[in-house]
Amino acid sequence: MKKLLLAAACVAGFSVAPQAFANRDHIMVVGSSTVFPFSKVVAERFGRKTNFKAPKIEPTGTGGGFKEFCKGVGVAFPDVANASRRIKESEYKDCQANGVKDIVEVLIGYDGIVLANSIKAKPMTLSLKDIFLGLAKYVPSPDGKETLIENPYKTWKDVNPVLPATKIEVLGPPPTSGTRDAFVELAMEGGCKQFGWIKAMKKTDKSKYKALCHGVREDGAYVEAGENDNLIVRKLSENAQALGIFGFSFLDQNADKVQAAKVGGQAPTFESISDGSYVVSRPLYFYVKKAHVGVIPGIEEFLAEFTHDRAWGEEGYLTEKGLIPLSDAERAKVGASVKNLQSLSL
């Protein structure tokens, strides 16, 4: 009976039974593989410089991370969820339904999503329209009629005569990945809506528009390579014909192996992502359960380390890992929100 009461109190919240958390002495972090290297270096430094144990971090992908994070409050559930996109309304509602009522949102910086290939191959230059036509499940008919057909394109030259006649083969993340979510929204949809009649569809049939613009082909041209971006980099080194999709930080760390394609005439660089001229860029976040603060040891201190200028500032150690920092004003605003443990509301 005592065990049953303890489990019930654990799900209900810390205010009922904080002793239920006495057997966990470290922070649990899940989520985005893109944010993983940033949180990992913060965790390592945090573990070395404080009396707290270093947080344990599992790169489950953004969607998988939110799924675990939102399951409930208590020792069995993660304290922090890394995310390479903002939490969705459906995920937020799932959290609320499971008792995860107060969530602190932390915007940490920006990242670009790159399409890259081996340095052994020629660099690519692609438009958003090229990306959509190359990877979409359904595309406009080449005859110019306002009809859709299954993607017939086999090579990049089929998509655009100025591109090389290499097979369309792109290694990318699965649907659970925030990188995949951001890529289809920024790159795929960005190219899709360049067709006026499809763009108009958004007003008349939003669900059909989204399914079309976000639908990735399943005939082998797009290969789901898991949540491990390092694995994609390795496969690109082995296959000079393929392209891979991952975050800018992995490009920055593997410049001796891979090179980025220009998208819309702009290469992904620290400066072009920071000023928004590289169109396939996105914000990075992590989310914290407020109910766990003060119960699981070290959460406030971990937050303080992550949001200190020595970490996320313009010359902080996270920029060495490829993080594009927030502006001074943005950091001040987010920093104040974190210090006050301001709860997110959608």
PDB file of N, CA, C and O in Angstrom, residues 226-282:
ATOM      1  N   GLY A 226      18.605   7.918 -39.017  1.00  0.00           N
ATOM      2  CA  GLY A 226      18.586   7.933 -37.563  1.00  0.00           C
ATOM      3  C   GLY A 226      18.861   9.305 -36.979  1.00  0.00           C
ATOM      4  O   GLY A 226      18.989  10.298 -37.687  1.00  0.00           O
ATOM      5  N   GLU A 227      18.977   9.343 -35.640  1.00  0.00           N
ATOM      6  CA  GLU A 227      19.168  10.595 -34.910  1.00  0.00           C
ATOM      7  C   GLU A 227      20.643  10.972 -34.756  1.00  0.00           C
ATOM      8  O   GLU A 227      20.971  12.012 -34.212  1.00  0.00           O
ATOM      9  N   ASN A 228      21.527  10.103 -35.224  1.00  0.00           N
ATOM     10  CA  ASN A 228      22.962  10.323 -35.023  1.00  0.00           C
ATOM     11  C   ASN A 228      23.565  11.081 -36.198  1.00  0.00           C
ATOM     12  O   ASN A 228      23.855  10.519 -37.246  1.00  0.00           O
ATOM     13  N   ASP A 229      23.785  12.391 -36.009  1.00  0.00           N
ATOM     14  CA  ASP A 229      24.326  13.207 -37.090  1.00  0.00           C
ATOM     15  C   ASP A 229      25.761  12.819 -37.443  1.00  0.00           C
ATOM     16  O   ASP A 229      26.197  12.967 -38.587  1.00  0.00           O
ATOM     17  N   ASN A 230      26.500  12.317 -36.473  1.00  0.00           N
ATOM     18  CA  ASN A 230      27.870  11.877 -36.756  1.00  0.00           C
ATOM     19  C   ASN A 230      27.879  10.702 -37.728  1.00  0.00           C
ATOM     20  O   ASN A 230      28.799  10.565 -38.544  1.00  0.00           O
ATOM     21  N   LEU A 231      26.837   9.861 -37.632  1.00  0.00           N
ATOM     22  CA  LEU A 231      26.723   8.724 -38.550  1.00  0.00           C
ATOM     23  C   LEU A 231      26.494   9.224 -39.971  1.00  0.00           C
ATOM     24  O   LEU A 231      27.058   8.679 -40.935  1.00  0.00           O
ATOM     25  N   ILE A 232      25.679  10.267 -40.140  1.00  0.00           N
ATOM     26  CA  ILE A 232      25.441  10.841 -41.466  1.00  0.00           C
ATOM     27  C   ILE A 232      26.746  11.376 -42.044  1.00  0.00           C
ATOM     28  O   ILE A 232      27.064  11.145 -43.214  1.00  0.00           O
ATOM     29  N   VAL A 233      27.523  12.076 -41.223  1.00  0.00           N
ATOM     30  CA  VAL A 233      28.813  12.615 -41.683  1.00  0.00           C
ATOM     31  C   VAL A 233      29.715  11.483 -42.154  1.00  0.00           C
ATOM     32  O   VAL A 233      30.364  11.577 -43.208  1.00  0.00           O
ATOM     33  N   ARG A 234      29.751  10.383 -41.405  1.00  0.00           N
ATOM     34  CA  ARG A 234      30.598   9.257 -41.779  1.00  0.00           C
ATOM     35  C   ARG A 234      30.146   8.631 -43.092  1.00  0.00           C
ATOM     36  O   ARG A 234      30.967   8.278 -43.956  1.00  0.00           O
ATOM     37  N   LYS A 235      28.832   8.511 -43.274  1.00  0.00           N
ATOM     38  CA  LYS A 235      28.312   7.914 -44.510  1.00  0.00           C
ATOM     39  C   LYS A 235      28.592   8.797 -45.719  1.00  0.00           C
ATOM     40  O   LYS A 235      28.819   8.299 -46.819  1.00  0.00           O
ATOM     41  N   LEU A 236      28.588  10.116 -45.510  1.00  0.00           N
ATOM     42  CA  LEU A 236      28.914  11.025 -46.613  1.00  0.00           C
ATOM     43  C   LEU A 236      30.379  10.872 -47.026  1.00  0.00           C
ATOM     44  O   LEU A 236      30.715  10.997 -48.211  1.00  0.00           O
ATOM     45  N   SER A 237      31.228  10.600 -46.061  1.00  0.00           N
ATOM     46  CA  SER A 237      32.644  10.385 -46.364  1.00  0.00           C
ATOM     47  C   SER A 237      32.837   9.140 -47.212  1.00  0.00           C
ATOM     48  O   SER A 237      33.751   9.051 -48.024  1.00  0.00           O
ATOM     49  N   GLU A 238      31.922   8.172 -47.026  1.00  0.00           N
ATOM     50  CA  GLU A 238      32.005   6.903 -47.761  1.00  0.00           C
ATOM     51  C   GLU A 238      31.300   6.965 -49.109  1.00  0.00           C
ATOM     52  O   GLU A 238      31.567   6.150 -49.992  1.00  0.00           O
ATOM     53  N   ASN A 239      30.376   7.924 -49.273  1.00  0.00           N
ATOM     54  CA  ASN A 239      29.599   8.023 -50.506  1.00  0.00           C
ATOM     55  C   ASN A 239      29.619   9.467 -51.007  1.00  0.00           C
ATOM     56  O   ASN A 239      28.828  10.295 -50.564  1.00  0.00           O
ATOM     57  N   ALA A 240      30.490   9.759 -51.931  1.00  0.00           N
ATOM     58  CA  ALA A 240      30.688  11.130 -52.408  1.00  0.00           C
ATOM     59  C   ALA A 240      29.507  11.650 -53.226  1.00  0.00           C
ATOM     60  O   ALA A 240      29.423  12.860 -53.477  1.00  0.00           O
ATOM     61  N   GLN A 241      28.602  10.765 -53.643  1.00  0.00           N
ATOM     62  CA  GLN A 241      27.460  11.199 -54.455  1.00  0.00           C
ATOM     63  C   GLN A 241      26.290  11.688 -53.602  1.00  0.00           C
ATOM     64  O   GLN A 241      25.402  12.387 -54.094  1.00  0.00           O
ATOM     65  N   ALA A 242      26.264  11.308 -52.348  1.00  0.00           N
ATOM     66  CA  ALA A 242      25.106  11.594 -51.489  1.00  0.00           C
ATOM     67  C   ALA A 242      25.205  12.969 -50.829  1.00  0.00           C
ATOM     68  O   ALA A 242      26.283  13.554 -50.694  1.00  0.00           O
ATOM     69  N   LEU A 243      24.045  13.460 -50.416  1.00  0.00           N
ATOM     70  CA  LEU A 243      23.948  14.666 -49.592  1.00  0.00           C
ATOM     71  C   LEU A 243      23.401  14.262 -48.227  1.00  0.00           C
ATOM     72  O   LEU A 243      22.703  13.254 -48.097  1.00  0.00           O
ATOM     73  N   GLY A 244      23.718  15.055 -47.222  1.00  0.00           N
ATOM     74  CA  GLY A 244      23.216  14.785 -45.885  1.00  0.00           C
ATOM     75  C   GLY A 244      22.614  16.035 -45.266  1.00  0.00           C
ATOM     76  O   GLY A 244      23.002  17.156 -45.619  1.00  0.00           O
ATOM     77  N   ILE A 245      21.666  15.836 -44.366  1.00  0.00           N
ATOM     78  CA  ILE A 245      20.999  16.954 -43.687  1.00  0.00           C
ATOM     79  C   ILE A 245      21.335  16.888 -42.199  1.00  0.00           C
ATOM     80  O   ILE A 245      21.106  15.865 -41.547  1.00  0.00           O
ATOM     81  N   PHE A 246      21.892  17.971 -41.664  1.00  0.00           N
ATOM     82  CA  PHE A 246      22.178  18.043 -40.229  1.00  0.00           C
ATOM     83  C   PHE A 246      22.423  19.491 -39.837  1.00  0.00           C
ATOM     84  O   PHE A 246      22.391  20.399 -40.673  1.00  0.00           O
ATOM     85  N   GLY A 247      22.649  19.712 -38.555  1.00  0.00           N
ATOM     86  CA  GLY A 247      22.836  21.069 -38.050  1.00  0.00           C
ATOM     87  C   GLY A 247      24.203  21.641 -38.364  1.00  0.00           C
ATOM     88  O   GLY A 247      25.185  20.916 -38.555  1.00  0.00           O
ATOM     89  N   PHE A 248      24.274  22.963 -38.399  1.00  0.00           N
ATOM     90  CA  PHE A 248      25.510  23.684 -38.713  1.00  0.00           C
ATOM     91  C   PHE A 248      26.658  23.297 -37.788  1.00  0.00           C
ATOM     92  O   PHE A 248      27.815  23.239 -38.214  1.00  0.00           O
ATOM     93  N   SER A 249      26.358  23.022 -36.537  1.00  0.00           N
ATOM     94  CA  SER A 249      27.419  22.695 -35.584  1.00  0.00           C
ATOM     95  C   SER A 249      28.199  21.458 -36.032  1.00  0.00           C
ATOM     96  O   SER A 249      29.418  21.383 -35.843  1.00  0.00           O
ATOM     97  N   PHE A 250      27.510  20.488 -36.639  1.00  0.00           N
ATOM     98  CA  PHE A 250      28.192  19.287 -37.109  1.00  0.00           C
ATOM     99  C   PHE A 250      29.023  19.588 -38.354  1.00  0.00           C
ATOM    100  O   PHE A 250      30.075  18.978 -38.563  1.00  0.00           O
ATOM    101  N   LEU A 251      28.573  20.514 -39.176  1.00  0.00           N
ATOM    102  CA  LEU A 251      29.375  20.954 -40.310  1.00  0.00           C
ATOM    103  C   LEU A 251      30.647  21.618 -39.799  1.00  0.00           C
ATOM    104  O   LEU A 251      31.757  21.330 -40.266  1.00  0.00           O
ATOM    105  N   ASP A 252      30.487  22.485 -38.834  1.00  0.00           N
ATOM    106  CA  ASP A 252      31.603  23.232 -38.270  1.00  0.00           C
ATOM    107  C   ASP A 252      32.657  22.294 -37.678  1.00  0.00           C
ATOM    108  O   ASP A 252      33.861  22.519 -37.804  1.00  0.00           O
ATOM    109  N   GLN A 253      32.183  21.217 -37.056  1.00  0.00           N
ATOM    110  CA  GLN A 253      33.100  20.276 -36.399  1.00  0.00           C
ATOM    111  C   GLN A 253      33.708  19.260 -37.361  1.00  0.00           C
ATOM    112  O   GLN A 253      34.671  18.577 -37.008  1.00  0.00           O
ATOM    113  N   ASN A 254      33.153  19.167 -38.582  1.00  0.00           N
ATOM    114  CA  ASN A 254      33.627  18.157 -39.539  1.00  0.00           C
ATOM    115  C   ASN A 254      34.018  18.778 -40.881  1.00  0.00           C
ATOM    116  O   ASN A 254      33.842  18.158 -41.934  1.00  0.00           O
ATOM    117  N   ALA A 255      34.562  19.990 -40.816  1.00  0.00           N
ATOM    118  CA  ALA A 255      34.920  20.712 -42.040  1.00  0.00           C
ATOM    119  C   ALA A 255      36.015  20.003 -42.840  1.00  0.00           C
ATOM    120  O   ALA A 255      36.209  20.293 -44.030  1.00  0.00           O
ATOM    121  N   ASP A 256      36.705  19.066 -42.219  1.00  0.00           N
ATOM    122  CA  ASP A 256      37.740  18.306 -42.928  1.00  0.00           C
ATOM    123  C   ASP A 256      37.151  17.131 -43.702  1.00  0.00           C
ATOM    124  O   ASP A 256      37.862  16.475 -44.477  1.00  0.00           O
ATOM    125  N   LYS A 257      35.841  16.893 -43.531  1.00  0.00           N
ATOM    126  CA  LYS A 257      35.200  15.750 -44.188  1.00  0.00           C
ATOM    127  C   LYS A 257      34.072  16.164 -45.134  1.00  0.00           C
ATOM    128  O   LYS A 257      33.862  15.529 -46.173  1.00  0.00           O
ATOM    129  N   VAL A 258      33.307  17.200 -44.748  1.00  0.00           N
ATOM    130  CA  VAL A 258      32.121  17.567 -45.533  1.00  0.00           C
ATOM    131  C   VAL A 258      32.089  19.067 -45.810  1.00  0.00           C
ATOM    132  O   VAL A 258      32.739  19.860 -45.119  1.00  0.00           O
ATOM    133  N   GLN A 259      31.318  19.434 -46.831  1.00  0.00           N
ATOM    134  CA  GLN A 259      31.157  20.833 -47.222  1.00  0.00           C
ATOM    135  C   GLN A 259      29.678  21.120 -47.439  1.00  0.00           C
ATOM    136  O   GLN A 259      28.919  20.238 -47.856  1.00  0.00           O
ATOM    137  N   ALA A 260      29.272  22.329 -47.153  1.00  0.00           N
ATOM    138  CA  ALA A 260      27.850  22.679 -47.255  1.00  0.00           C
ATOM    139  C   ALA A 260      27.485  23.149 -48.652  1.00  0.00           C
ATOM    140  O   ALA A 260      28.271  23.805 -49.334  1.00  0.00           O
ATOM    141  N   ALA A 261      26.259  22.837 -49.044  1.00  0.00           N
ATOM    142  CA  ALA A 261      25.714  23.398 -50.280  1.00  0.00           C
ATOM    143  C   ALA A 261      25.244  24.818 -50.000  1.00  0.00           C
ATOM    144  O   ALA A 261      24.823  25.139 -48.887  1.00  0.00           O
ATOM    145  N   LYS A 262      25.328  25.670 -50.994  1.00  0.00           N
ATOM    146  CA  LYS A 262      24.699  26.981 -50.893  1.00  0.00           C
ATOM    147  C   LYS A 262      23.204  26.788 -51.103  1.00  0.00           C
ATOM    148  O   LYS A 262      22.790  26.013 -51.968  1.00  0.00           O
ATOM    149  N   VAL A 263      22.397  27.459 -50.313  1.00  0.00           N
ATOM    150  CA  VAL A 263      20.946  27.399 -50.479  1.00  0.00           C
ATOM    151  C   VAL A 263      20.443  28.806 -50.740  1.00  0.00           C
ATOM    152  O   VAL A 263      20.697  29.719 -49.952  1.00  0.00           O
ATOM    153  N   GLY A 264      19.773  28.983 -51.888  1.00  0.00           N
ATOM    154  CA  GLY A 264      19.326  30.322 -52.261  1.00  0.00           C
ATOM    155  C   GLY A 264      20.491  31.271 -52.491  1.00  0.00           C
ATOM    156  O   GLY A 264      20.381  32.475 -52.254  1.00  0.00           O
ATOM    157  N   GLY A 265      21.619  30.708 -52.907  1.00  0.00           N
ATOM    158  CA  GLY A 265      22.798  31.529 -53.185  1.00  0.00           C
ATOM    159  C   GLY A 265      23.625  31.880 -51.963  1.00  0.00           C
ATOM    160  O   GLY A 265      24.638  32.583 -52.079  1.00  0.00           O
ATOM    161  N   GLN A 266      23.244  31.392 -50.794  1.00  0.00           N
ATOM    162  CA  GLN A 266      23.929  31.762 -49.559  1.00  0.00           C
ATOM    163  C   GLN A 266      24.491  30.521 -48.857  1.00  0.00           C
ATOM    164  O   GLN A 266      23.784  29.546 -48.641  1.00  0.00           O
ATOM    165  N   ALA A 267      25.753  30.581 -48.502  1.00  0.00           N
ATOM    166  CA  ALA A 267      26.359  29.495 -47.740  1.00  0.00           C
ATOM    167  C   ALA A 267      26.023  29.654 -46.265  1.00  0.00           C
ATOM    168  O   ALA A 267      25.887  30.776 -45.771  1.00  0.00           O
ATOM    169  N   PRO A 268      25.865  28.551 -45.540  1.00  0.00           N
ATOM    170  CA  PRO A 268      25.640  28.654 -44.098  1.00  0.00           C
ATOM    171  C   PRO A 268      26.945  29.012 -43.379  1.00  0.00           C
ATOM    172  O   PRO A 268      27.926  28.259 -43.450  1.00  0.00           O
ATOM    173  N   THR A 269      26.974  30.139 -42.752  1.00  0.00           N
ATOM    174  CA  THR A 269      28.125  30.575 -41.975  1.00  0.00           C
ATOM    175  C   THR A 269      27.622  31.127 -40.643  1.00  0.00           C
ATOM    176  O   THR A 269      26.424  31.367 -40.464  1.00  0.00           O
ATOM    177  N   PHE A 270      28.528  31.334 -39.731  1.00  0.00           N
ATOM    178  CA  PHE A 270      28.190  31.923 -38.441  1.00  0.00           C
ATOM    179  C   PHE A 270      27.430  33.228 -38.653  1.00  0.00           C
ATOM    180  O   PHE A 270      26.394  33.478 -38.046  1.00  0.00           O
ATOM    181  N   GLU A 271      27.943  34.060 -39.579  1.00  0.00           N
ATOM    182  CA  GLU A 271      27.355  35.386 -39.816  1.00  0.00           C
ATOM    183  C   GLU A 271      26.010  35.296 -40.535  1.00  0.00           C
ATOM    184  O   GLU A 271      25.051  35.988 -40.169  1.00  0.00           O
ATOM    185  N   SER A 272      25.913  34.429 -41.564  1.00  0.00           N
ATOM    186  CA  SER A 272      24.672  34.372 -42.350  1.00  0.00           C
ATOM    187  C   SER A 272      23.515  33.764 -41.567  1.00  0.00           C
ATOM    188  O   SER A 272      22.350  34.103 -41.788  1.00  0.00           O
ATOM    189  N   ILE A 273      23.825  32.878 -40.636  1.00  0.00           N
ATOM    190  CA  ILE A 273      22.779  32.323 -39.776  1.00  0.00           C
ATOM    191  C   ILE A 273      22.368  33.360 -38.737  1.00  0.00           C
ATOM    192  O   ILE A 273      21.185  33.551 -38.451  1.00  0.00           O
ATOM    193  N   SER A 274      23.356  34.051 -38.193  1.00  0.00           N
ATOM    194  CA  SER A 274      23.088  35.056 -37.163  1.00  0.00           C
ATOM    195  C   SER A 274      22.221  36.195 -37.687  1.00  0.00           C
ATOM    196  O   SER A 274      21.305  36.665 -36.999  1.00  0.00           O
ATOM    197  N   ASP A 275      22.487  36.646 -38.930  1.00  0.00           N
ATOM    198  CA  ASP A 275      21.724  37.787 -39.458  1.00  0.00           C
ATOM    199  C   ASP A 275      20.489  37.381 -40.250  1.00  0.00           C
ATOM    200  O   ASP A 275      19.743  38.218 -40.745  1.00  0.00           O
ATOM    201  N   GLY A 276      20.251  36.060 -40.378  1.00  0.00           N
ATOM    202  CA  GLY A 276      19.044  35.570 -41.030  1.00  0.00           C
ATOM    203  C   GLY A 276      19.115  35.486 -42.537  1.00  0.00           C
ATOM    204  O   GLY A 276      18.133  35.109 -43.187  1.00  0.00           O
ATOM    205  N   SER A 277      20.272  35.792 -43.144  1.00  0.00           N
ATOM    206  CA  SER A 277      20.360  35.745 -44.605  1.00  0.00           C
ATOM    207  C   SER A 277      20.431  34.308 -45.129  1.00  0.00           C
ATOM    208  O   SER A 277      20.107  34.045 -46.287  1.00  0.00           O
ATOM    209  N   TYR A 278      20.846  33.379 -44.283  1.00  0.00           N
ATOM    210  CA  TYR A 278      20.760  31.964 -44.647  1.00  0.00           C
ATOM    211  C   TYR A 278      19.369  31.495 -44.243  1.00  0.00           C
ATOM    212  O   TYR A 278      19.032  31.483 -43.053  1.00  0.00           O
ATOM    213  N   VAL A 279      18.567  31.111 -45.235  1.00  0.00           N
ATOM    214  CA  VAL A 279      17.130  30.945 -44.989  1.00  0.00           C
ATOM    215  C   VAL A 279      16.771  29.699 -44.189  1.00  0.00           C
ATOM    216  O   VAL A 279      15.704  29.642 -43.559  1.00  0.00           O
ATOM    217  N   VAL A 280      17.631  28.690 -44.196  1.00  0.00           N
ATOM    218  CA  VAL A 280      17.303  27.455 -43.488  1.00  0.00           C
ATOM    219  C   VAL A 280      17.959  27.481 -42.090  1.00  0.00           C
ATOM    220  O   VAL A 280      18.863  26.713 -41.788  1.00  0.00           O
ATOM    221  N   SER A 281      17.506  28.388 -41.266  1.00  0.00           N
ATOM    222  CA  SER A 281      18.034  28.507 -39.909  1.00  0.00           C
ATOM    223  C   SER A 281      16.885  28.462 -38.917  1.00  0.00           C
ATOM    224  O   SER A 281      15.740  28.772 -39.260  1.00  0.00           O
ATOM    225  N   ARG A 282      17.200  28.102 -37.658  1.00  0.00           N
ATOM    226  CA  ARG A 282      16.137  27.887 -36.675  1.00  0.00           C
ATOM    227  C   ARG A 282      16.651  28.147 -35.261  1.00  0.00           C
ATOM    228  O   ARG A 282      17.857  28.073 -35.001  1.00  0.00           O
TER     229      ARG A 282
END
